[in-house]
PDB file of C-alpha atoms in Angstrom:
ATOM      1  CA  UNK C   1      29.301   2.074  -6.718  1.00 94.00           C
ATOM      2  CA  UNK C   2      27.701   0.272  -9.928  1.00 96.00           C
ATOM      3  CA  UNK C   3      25.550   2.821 -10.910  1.00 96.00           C
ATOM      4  CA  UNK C   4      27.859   5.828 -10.358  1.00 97.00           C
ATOM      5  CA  UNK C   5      30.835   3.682 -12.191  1.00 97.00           C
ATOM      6  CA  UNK C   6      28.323   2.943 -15.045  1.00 97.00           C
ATOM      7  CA  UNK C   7      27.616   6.684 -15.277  1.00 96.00           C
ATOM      8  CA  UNK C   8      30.816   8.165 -15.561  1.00 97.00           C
ATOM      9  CA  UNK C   9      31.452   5.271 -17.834  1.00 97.00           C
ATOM     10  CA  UNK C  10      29.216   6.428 -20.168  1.00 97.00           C
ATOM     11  CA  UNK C  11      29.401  10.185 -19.829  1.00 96.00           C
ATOM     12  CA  UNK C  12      32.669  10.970 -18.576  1.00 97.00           C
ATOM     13  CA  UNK C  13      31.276  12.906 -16.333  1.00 97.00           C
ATOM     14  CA  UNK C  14      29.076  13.585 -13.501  1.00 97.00           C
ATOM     15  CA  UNK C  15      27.132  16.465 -12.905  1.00 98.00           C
ATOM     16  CA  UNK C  16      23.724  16.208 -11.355  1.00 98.00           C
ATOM     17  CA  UNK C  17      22.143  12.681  -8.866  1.00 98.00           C
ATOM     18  CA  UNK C  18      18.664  12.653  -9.155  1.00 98.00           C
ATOM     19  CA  UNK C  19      17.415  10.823  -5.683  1.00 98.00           C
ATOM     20  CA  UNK C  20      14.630   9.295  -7.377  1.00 97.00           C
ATOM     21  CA  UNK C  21      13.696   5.521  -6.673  1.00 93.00           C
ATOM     22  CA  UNK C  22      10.713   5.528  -4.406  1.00 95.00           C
ATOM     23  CA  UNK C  23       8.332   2.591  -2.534  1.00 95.00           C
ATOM     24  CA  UNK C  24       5.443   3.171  -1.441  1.00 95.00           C
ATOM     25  CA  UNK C  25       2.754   1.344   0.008  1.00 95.00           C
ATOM     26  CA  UNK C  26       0.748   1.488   3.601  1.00 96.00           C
ATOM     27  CA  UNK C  27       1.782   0.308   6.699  1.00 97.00           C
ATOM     28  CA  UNK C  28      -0.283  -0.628   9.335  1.00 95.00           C
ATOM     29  CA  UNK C  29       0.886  -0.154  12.781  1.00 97.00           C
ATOM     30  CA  UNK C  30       0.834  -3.014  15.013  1.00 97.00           C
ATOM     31  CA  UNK C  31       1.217  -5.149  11.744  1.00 98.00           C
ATOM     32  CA  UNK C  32       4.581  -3.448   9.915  1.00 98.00           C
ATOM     33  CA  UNK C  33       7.054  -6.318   9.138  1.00 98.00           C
ATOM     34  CA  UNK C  34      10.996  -6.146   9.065  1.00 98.00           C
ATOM     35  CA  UNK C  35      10.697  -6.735   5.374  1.00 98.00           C
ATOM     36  CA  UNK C  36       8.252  -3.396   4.692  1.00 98.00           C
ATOM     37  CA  UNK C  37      11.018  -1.669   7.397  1.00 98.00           C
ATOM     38  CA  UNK C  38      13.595  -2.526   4.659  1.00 98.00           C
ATOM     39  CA  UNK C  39      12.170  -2.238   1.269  1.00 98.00           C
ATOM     40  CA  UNK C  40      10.767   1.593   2.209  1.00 98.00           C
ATOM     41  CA  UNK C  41      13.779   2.610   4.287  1.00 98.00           C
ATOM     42  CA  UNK C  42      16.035   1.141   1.585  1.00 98.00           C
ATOM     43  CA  UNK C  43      14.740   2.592  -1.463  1.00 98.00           C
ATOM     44  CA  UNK C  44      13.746   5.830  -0.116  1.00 98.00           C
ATOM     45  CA  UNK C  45      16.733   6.549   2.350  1.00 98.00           C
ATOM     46  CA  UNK C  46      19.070   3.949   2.392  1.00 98.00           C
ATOM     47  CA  UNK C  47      20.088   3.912  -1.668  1.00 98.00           C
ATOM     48  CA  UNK C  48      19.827   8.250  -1.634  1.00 98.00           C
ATOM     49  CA  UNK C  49      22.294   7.962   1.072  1.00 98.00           C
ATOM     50  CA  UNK C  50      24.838   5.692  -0.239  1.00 98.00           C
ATOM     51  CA  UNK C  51      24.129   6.826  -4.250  1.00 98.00           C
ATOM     52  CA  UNK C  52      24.757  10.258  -2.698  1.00 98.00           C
ATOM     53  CA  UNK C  53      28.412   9.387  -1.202  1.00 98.00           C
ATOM     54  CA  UNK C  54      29.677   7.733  -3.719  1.00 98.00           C
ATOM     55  CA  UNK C  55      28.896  10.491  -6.121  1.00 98.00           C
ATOM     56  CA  UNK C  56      29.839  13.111  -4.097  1.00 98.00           C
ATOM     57  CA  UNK C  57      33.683  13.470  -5.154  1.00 98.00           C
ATOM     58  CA  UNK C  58      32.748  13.586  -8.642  1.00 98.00           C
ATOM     59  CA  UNK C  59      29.856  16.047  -8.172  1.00 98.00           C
ATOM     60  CA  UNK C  60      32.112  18.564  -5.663  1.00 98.00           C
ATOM     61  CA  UNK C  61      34.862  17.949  -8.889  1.00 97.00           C
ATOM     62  CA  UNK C  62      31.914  19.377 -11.157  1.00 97.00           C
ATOM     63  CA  UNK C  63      30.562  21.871  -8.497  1.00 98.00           C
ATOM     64  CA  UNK C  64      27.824  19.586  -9.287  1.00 98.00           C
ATOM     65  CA  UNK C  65      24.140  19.197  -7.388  1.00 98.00           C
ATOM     66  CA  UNK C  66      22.509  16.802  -5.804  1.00 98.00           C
ATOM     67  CA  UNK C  67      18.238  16.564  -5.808  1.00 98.00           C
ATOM     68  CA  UNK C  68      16.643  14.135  -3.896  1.00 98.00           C
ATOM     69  CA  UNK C  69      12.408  13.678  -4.220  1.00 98.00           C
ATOM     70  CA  UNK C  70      11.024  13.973  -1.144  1.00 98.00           C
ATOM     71  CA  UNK C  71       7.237  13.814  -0.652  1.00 97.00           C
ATOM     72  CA  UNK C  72       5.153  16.712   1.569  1.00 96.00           C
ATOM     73  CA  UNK C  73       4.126  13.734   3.693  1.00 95.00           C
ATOM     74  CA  UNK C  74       7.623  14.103   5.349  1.00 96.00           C
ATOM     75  CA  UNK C  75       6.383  16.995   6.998  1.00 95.00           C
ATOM     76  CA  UNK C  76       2.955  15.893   7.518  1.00 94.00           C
ATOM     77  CA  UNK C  77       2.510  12.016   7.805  1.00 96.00           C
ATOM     78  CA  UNK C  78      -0.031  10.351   5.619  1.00 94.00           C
ATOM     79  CA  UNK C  79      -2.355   8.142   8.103  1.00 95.00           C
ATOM     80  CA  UNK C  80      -1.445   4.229   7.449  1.00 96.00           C
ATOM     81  CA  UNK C  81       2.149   5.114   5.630  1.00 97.00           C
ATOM     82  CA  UNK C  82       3.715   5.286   8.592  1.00 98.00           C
ATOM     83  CA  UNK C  83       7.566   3.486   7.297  1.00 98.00           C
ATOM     84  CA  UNK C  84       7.106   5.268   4.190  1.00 97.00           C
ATOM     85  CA  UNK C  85       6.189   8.852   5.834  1.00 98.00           C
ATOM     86  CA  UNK C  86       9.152   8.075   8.572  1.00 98.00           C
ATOM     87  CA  UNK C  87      11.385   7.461   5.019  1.00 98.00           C
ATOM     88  CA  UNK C  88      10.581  10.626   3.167  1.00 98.00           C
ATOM     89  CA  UNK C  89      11.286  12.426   6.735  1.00 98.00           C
ATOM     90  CA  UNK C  90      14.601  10.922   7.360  1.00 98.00           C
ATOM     91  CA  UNK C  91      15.484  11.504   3.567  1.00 98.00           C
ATOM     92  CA  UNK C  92      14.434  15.271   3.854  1.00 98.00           C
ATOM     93  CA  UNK C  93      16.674  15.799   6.742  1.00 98.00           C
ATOM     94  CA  UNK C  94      19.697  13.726   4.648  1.00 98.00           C
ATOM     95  CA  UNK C  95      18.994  16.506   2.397  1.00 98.00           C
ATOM     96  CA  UNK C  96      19.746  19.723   5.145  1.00 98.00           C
ATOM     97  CA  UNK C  97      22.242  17.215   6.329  1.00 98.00           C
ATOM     98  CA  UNK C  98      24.672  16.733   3.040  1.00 99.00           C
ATOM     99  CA  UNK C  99      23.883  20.525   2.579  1.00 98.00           C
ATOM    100  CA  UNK C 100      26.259  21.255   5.617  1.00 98.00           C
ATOM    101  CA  UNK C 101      28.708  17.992   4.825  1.00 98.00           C
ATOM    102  CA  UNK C 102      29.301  18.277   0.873  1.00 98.00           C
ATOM    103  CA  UNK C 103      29.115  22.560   1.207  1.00 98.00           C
ATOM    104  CA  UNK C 104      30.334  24.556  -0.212  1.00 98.00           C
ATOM    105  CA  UNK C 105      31.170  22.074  -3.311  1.00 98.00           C
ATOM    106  CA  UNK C 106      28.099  20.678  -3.805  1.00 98.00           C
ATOM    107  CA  UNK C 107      24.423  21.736  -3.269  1.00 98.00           C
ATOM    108  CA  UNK C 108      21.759  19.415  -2.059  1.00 99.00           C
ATOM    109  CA  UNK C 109      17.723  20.091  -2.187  1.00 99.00           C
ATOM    110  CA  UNK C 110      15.320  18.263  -2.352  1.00 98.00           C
ATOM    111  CA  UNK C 111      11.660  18.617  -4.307  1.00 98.00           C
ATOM    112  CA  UNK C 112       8.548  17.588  -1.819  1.00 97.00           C
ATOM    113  CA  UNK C 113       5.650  16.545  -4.637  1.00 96.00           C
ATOM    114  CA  UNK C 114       1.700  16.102  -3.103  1.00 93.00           C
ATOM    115  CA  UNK C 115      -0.865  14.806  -5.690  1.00 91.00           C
ATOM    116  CA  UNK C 116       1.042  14.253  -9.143  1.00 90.00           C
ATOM    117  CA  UNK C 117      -0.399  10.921 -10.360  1.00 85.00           C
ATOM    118  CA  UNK C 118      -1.985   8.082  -8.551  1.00 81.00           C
ATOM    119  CA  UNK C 119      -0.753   4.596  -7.607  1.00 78.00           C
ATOM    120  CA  UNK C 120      -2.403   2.428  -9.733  1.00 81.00           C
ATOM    121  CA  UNK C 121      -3.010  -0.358  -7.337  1.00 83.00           C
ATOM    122  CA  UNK C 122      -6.557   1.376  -5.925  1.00 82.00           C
ATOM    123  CA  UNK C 123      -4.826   2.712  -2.910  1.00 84.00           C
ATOM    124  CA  UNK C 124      -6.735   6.055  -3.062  1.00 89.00           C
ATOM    125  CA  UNK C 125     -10.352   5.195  -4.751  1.00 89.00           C
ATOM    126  CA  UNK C 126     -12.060   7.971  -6.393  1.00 87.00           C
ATOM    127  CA  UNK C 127     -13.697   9.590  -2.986  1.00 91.00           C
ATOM    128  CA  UNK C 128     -10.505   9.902  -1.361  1.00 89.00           C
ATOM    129  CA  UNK C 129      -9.451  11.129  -4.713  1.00 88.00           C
ATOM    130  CA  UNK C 130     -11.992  13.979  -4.648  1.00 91.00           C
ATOM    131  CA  UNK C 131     -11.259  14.864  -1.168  1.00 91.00           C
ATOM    132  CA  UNK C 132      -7.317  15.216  -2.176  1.00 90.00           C
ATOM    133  CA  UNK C 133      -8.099  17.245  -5.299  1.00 91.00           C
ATOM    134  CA  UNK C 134     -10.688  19.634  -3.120  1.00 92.00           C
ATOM    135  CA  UNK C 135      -8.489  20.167  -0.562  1.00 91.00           C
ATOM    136  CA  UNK C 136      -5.767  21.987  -2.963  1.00 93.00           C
ATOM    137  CA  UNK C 137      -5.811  25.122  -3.156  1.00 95.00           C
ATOM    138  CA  UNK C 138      -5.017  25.089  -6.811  1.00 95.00           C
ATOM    139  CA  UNK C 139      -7.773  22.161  -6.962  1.00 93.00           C
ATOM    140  CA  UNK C 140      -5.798  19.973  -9.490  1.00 94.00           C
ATOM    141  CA  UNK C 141      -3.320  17.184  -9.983  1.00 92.00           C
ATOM    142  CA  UNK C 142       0.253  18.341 -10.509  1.00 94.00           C
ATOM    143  CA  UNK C 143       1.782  17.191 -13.797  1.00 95.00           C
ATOM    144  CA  UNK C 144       5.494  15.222 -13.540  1.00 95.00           C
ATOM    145  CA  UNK C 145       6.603  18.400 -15.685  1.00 97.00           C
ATOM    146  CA  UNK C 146       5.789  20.690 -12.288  1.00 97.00           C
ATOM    147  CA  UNK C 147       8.496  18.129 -10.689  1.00 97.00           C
ATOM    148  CA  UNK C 148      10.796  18.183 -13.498  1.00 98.00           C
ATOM    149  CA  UNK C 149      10.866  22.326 -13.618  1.00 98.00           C
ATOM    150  CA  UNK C 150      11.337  22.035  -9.938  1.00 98.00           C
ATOM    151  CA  UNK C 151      14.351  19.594 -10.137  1.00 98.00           C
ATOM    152  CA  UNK C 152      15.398  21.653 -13.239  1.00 98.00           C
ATOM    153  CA  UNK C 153      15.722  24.560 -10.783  1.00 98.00           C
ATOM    154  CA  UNK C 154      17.433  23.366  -7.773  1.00 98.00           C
ATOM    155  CA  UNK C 155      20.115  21.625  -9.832  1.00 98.00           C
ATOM    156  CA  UNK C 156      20.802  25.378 -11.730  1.00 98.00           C
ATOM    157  CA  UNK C 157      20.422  27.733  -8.905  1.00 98.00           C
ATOM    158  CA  UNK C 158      23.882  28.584  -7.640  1.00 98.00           C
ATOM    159  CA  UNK C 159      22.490  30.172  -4.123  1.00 98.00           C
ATOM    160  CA  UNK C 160      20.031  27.552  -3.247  1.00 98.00           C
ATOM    161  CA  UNK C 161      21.421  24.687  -0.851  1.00 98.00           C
ATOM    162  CA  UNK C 162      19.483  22.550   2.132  1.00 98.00           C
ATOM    163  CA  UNK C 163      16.157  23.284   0.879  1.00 98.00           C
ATOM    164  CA  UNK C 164      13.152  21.169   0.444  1.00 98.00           C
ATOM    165  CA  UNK C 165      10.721  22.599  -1.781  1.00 98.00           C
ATOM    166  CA  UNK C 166       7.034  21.871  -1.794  1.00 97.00           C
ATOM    167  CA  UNK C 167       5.485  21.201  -5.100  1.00 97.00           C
ATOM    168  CA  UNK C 168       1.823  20.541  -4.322  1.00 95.00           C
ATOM    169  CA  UNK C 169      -0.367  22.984  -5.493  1.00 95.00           C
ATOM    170  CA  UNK C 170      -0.808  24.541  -1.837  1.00 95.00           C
ATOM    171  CA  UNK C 171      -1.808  21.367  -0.625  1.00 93.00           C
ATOM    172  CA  UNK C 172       0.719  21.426   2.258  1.00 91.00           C
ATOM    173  CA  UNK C 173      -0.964  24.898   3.145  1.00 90.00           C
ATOM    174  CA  UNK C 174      -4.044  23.186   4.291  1.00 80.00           C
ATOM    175  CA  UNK C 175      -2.692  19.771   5.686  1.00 77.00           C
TER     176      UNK C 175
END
């Protein structure tokens, strides 16, 4: 309520949520602790969910949008992210979800990035790296413009509702 207050404090107005606050780190199973369960949940469901309701009467006021960032590992799990992959999941289907509940008023998509930048904590070394890369069939990193254009999109296009749209570089294709 803080944020969305603070927002239409400062602009008046409110015309587009951006969904995107993200943890991520692996999870082994057989070792995944209530904590992990609520810091990945929480930032990547549980804080979309509620930012989304509370900014859903201005937004349908507005005819307003709502993205969320998703990741393509909804879809396909990542190996040893299982809370985070279970996350991005239940967040892509809050997307189709608040498509049907805040329609016709407000749209709701969602942009699903692969490979844009690497944690910095030595999650992936450089192999795994490699392997990534080589296994796109555009064989590069995204850029966080590709997301941005993406997100630029779904919060103009007036037809577009429920959607979550893969921004990989064909990655998805192959997983």
């Amino acid at each position: 309520k803080a944020l969305v207050g603070a927002a239409l404090d400062r602009f008046g107005a409110l015309d587009l949520l951006v969904n995107n606050a993200s943890t991520f780190y692996p999870t082994a199973v057989g070792a995944i602790e209530g904590g992990q369960w609520e810091e990945l949940i929480g930032s990547n469901l549980r804080a979309p969910l509620f930012l989304s309701q509370e900014a859903a009467p201005e937004l349908a006021r507005r005819g307003g949008a709502i993205v969320s960032i998703a990741d393509i590992h909804a879809e396909r799990p990542l190996k040893g992210y299982a809370v985070y992959s279970i996350a991005k999941a239940g967040l892509a289907a809050m997307t189709r979800s608040l498509a049907l509940e805040l329609g016709p008023a407000v749209r709701v998509n969602a942009v699903a990035p692969g490979a844009i930048a690497w944690p910095e904590d030595g999650q992936f070394p450089p192999p795994e790296r490699e392997r990534i890369v080589a296994t796109t069939p555009l064989e590069r990193l995204g850029a966080p413009e590709d997301i941005a254009r993406a997100v630029h999109f779904l919060a103009t296009a007036p037809f577009v509702t429920g959607q979550v749209l893969a921004v990989d570089g064909g990655r998805s294709v192959f997983l």
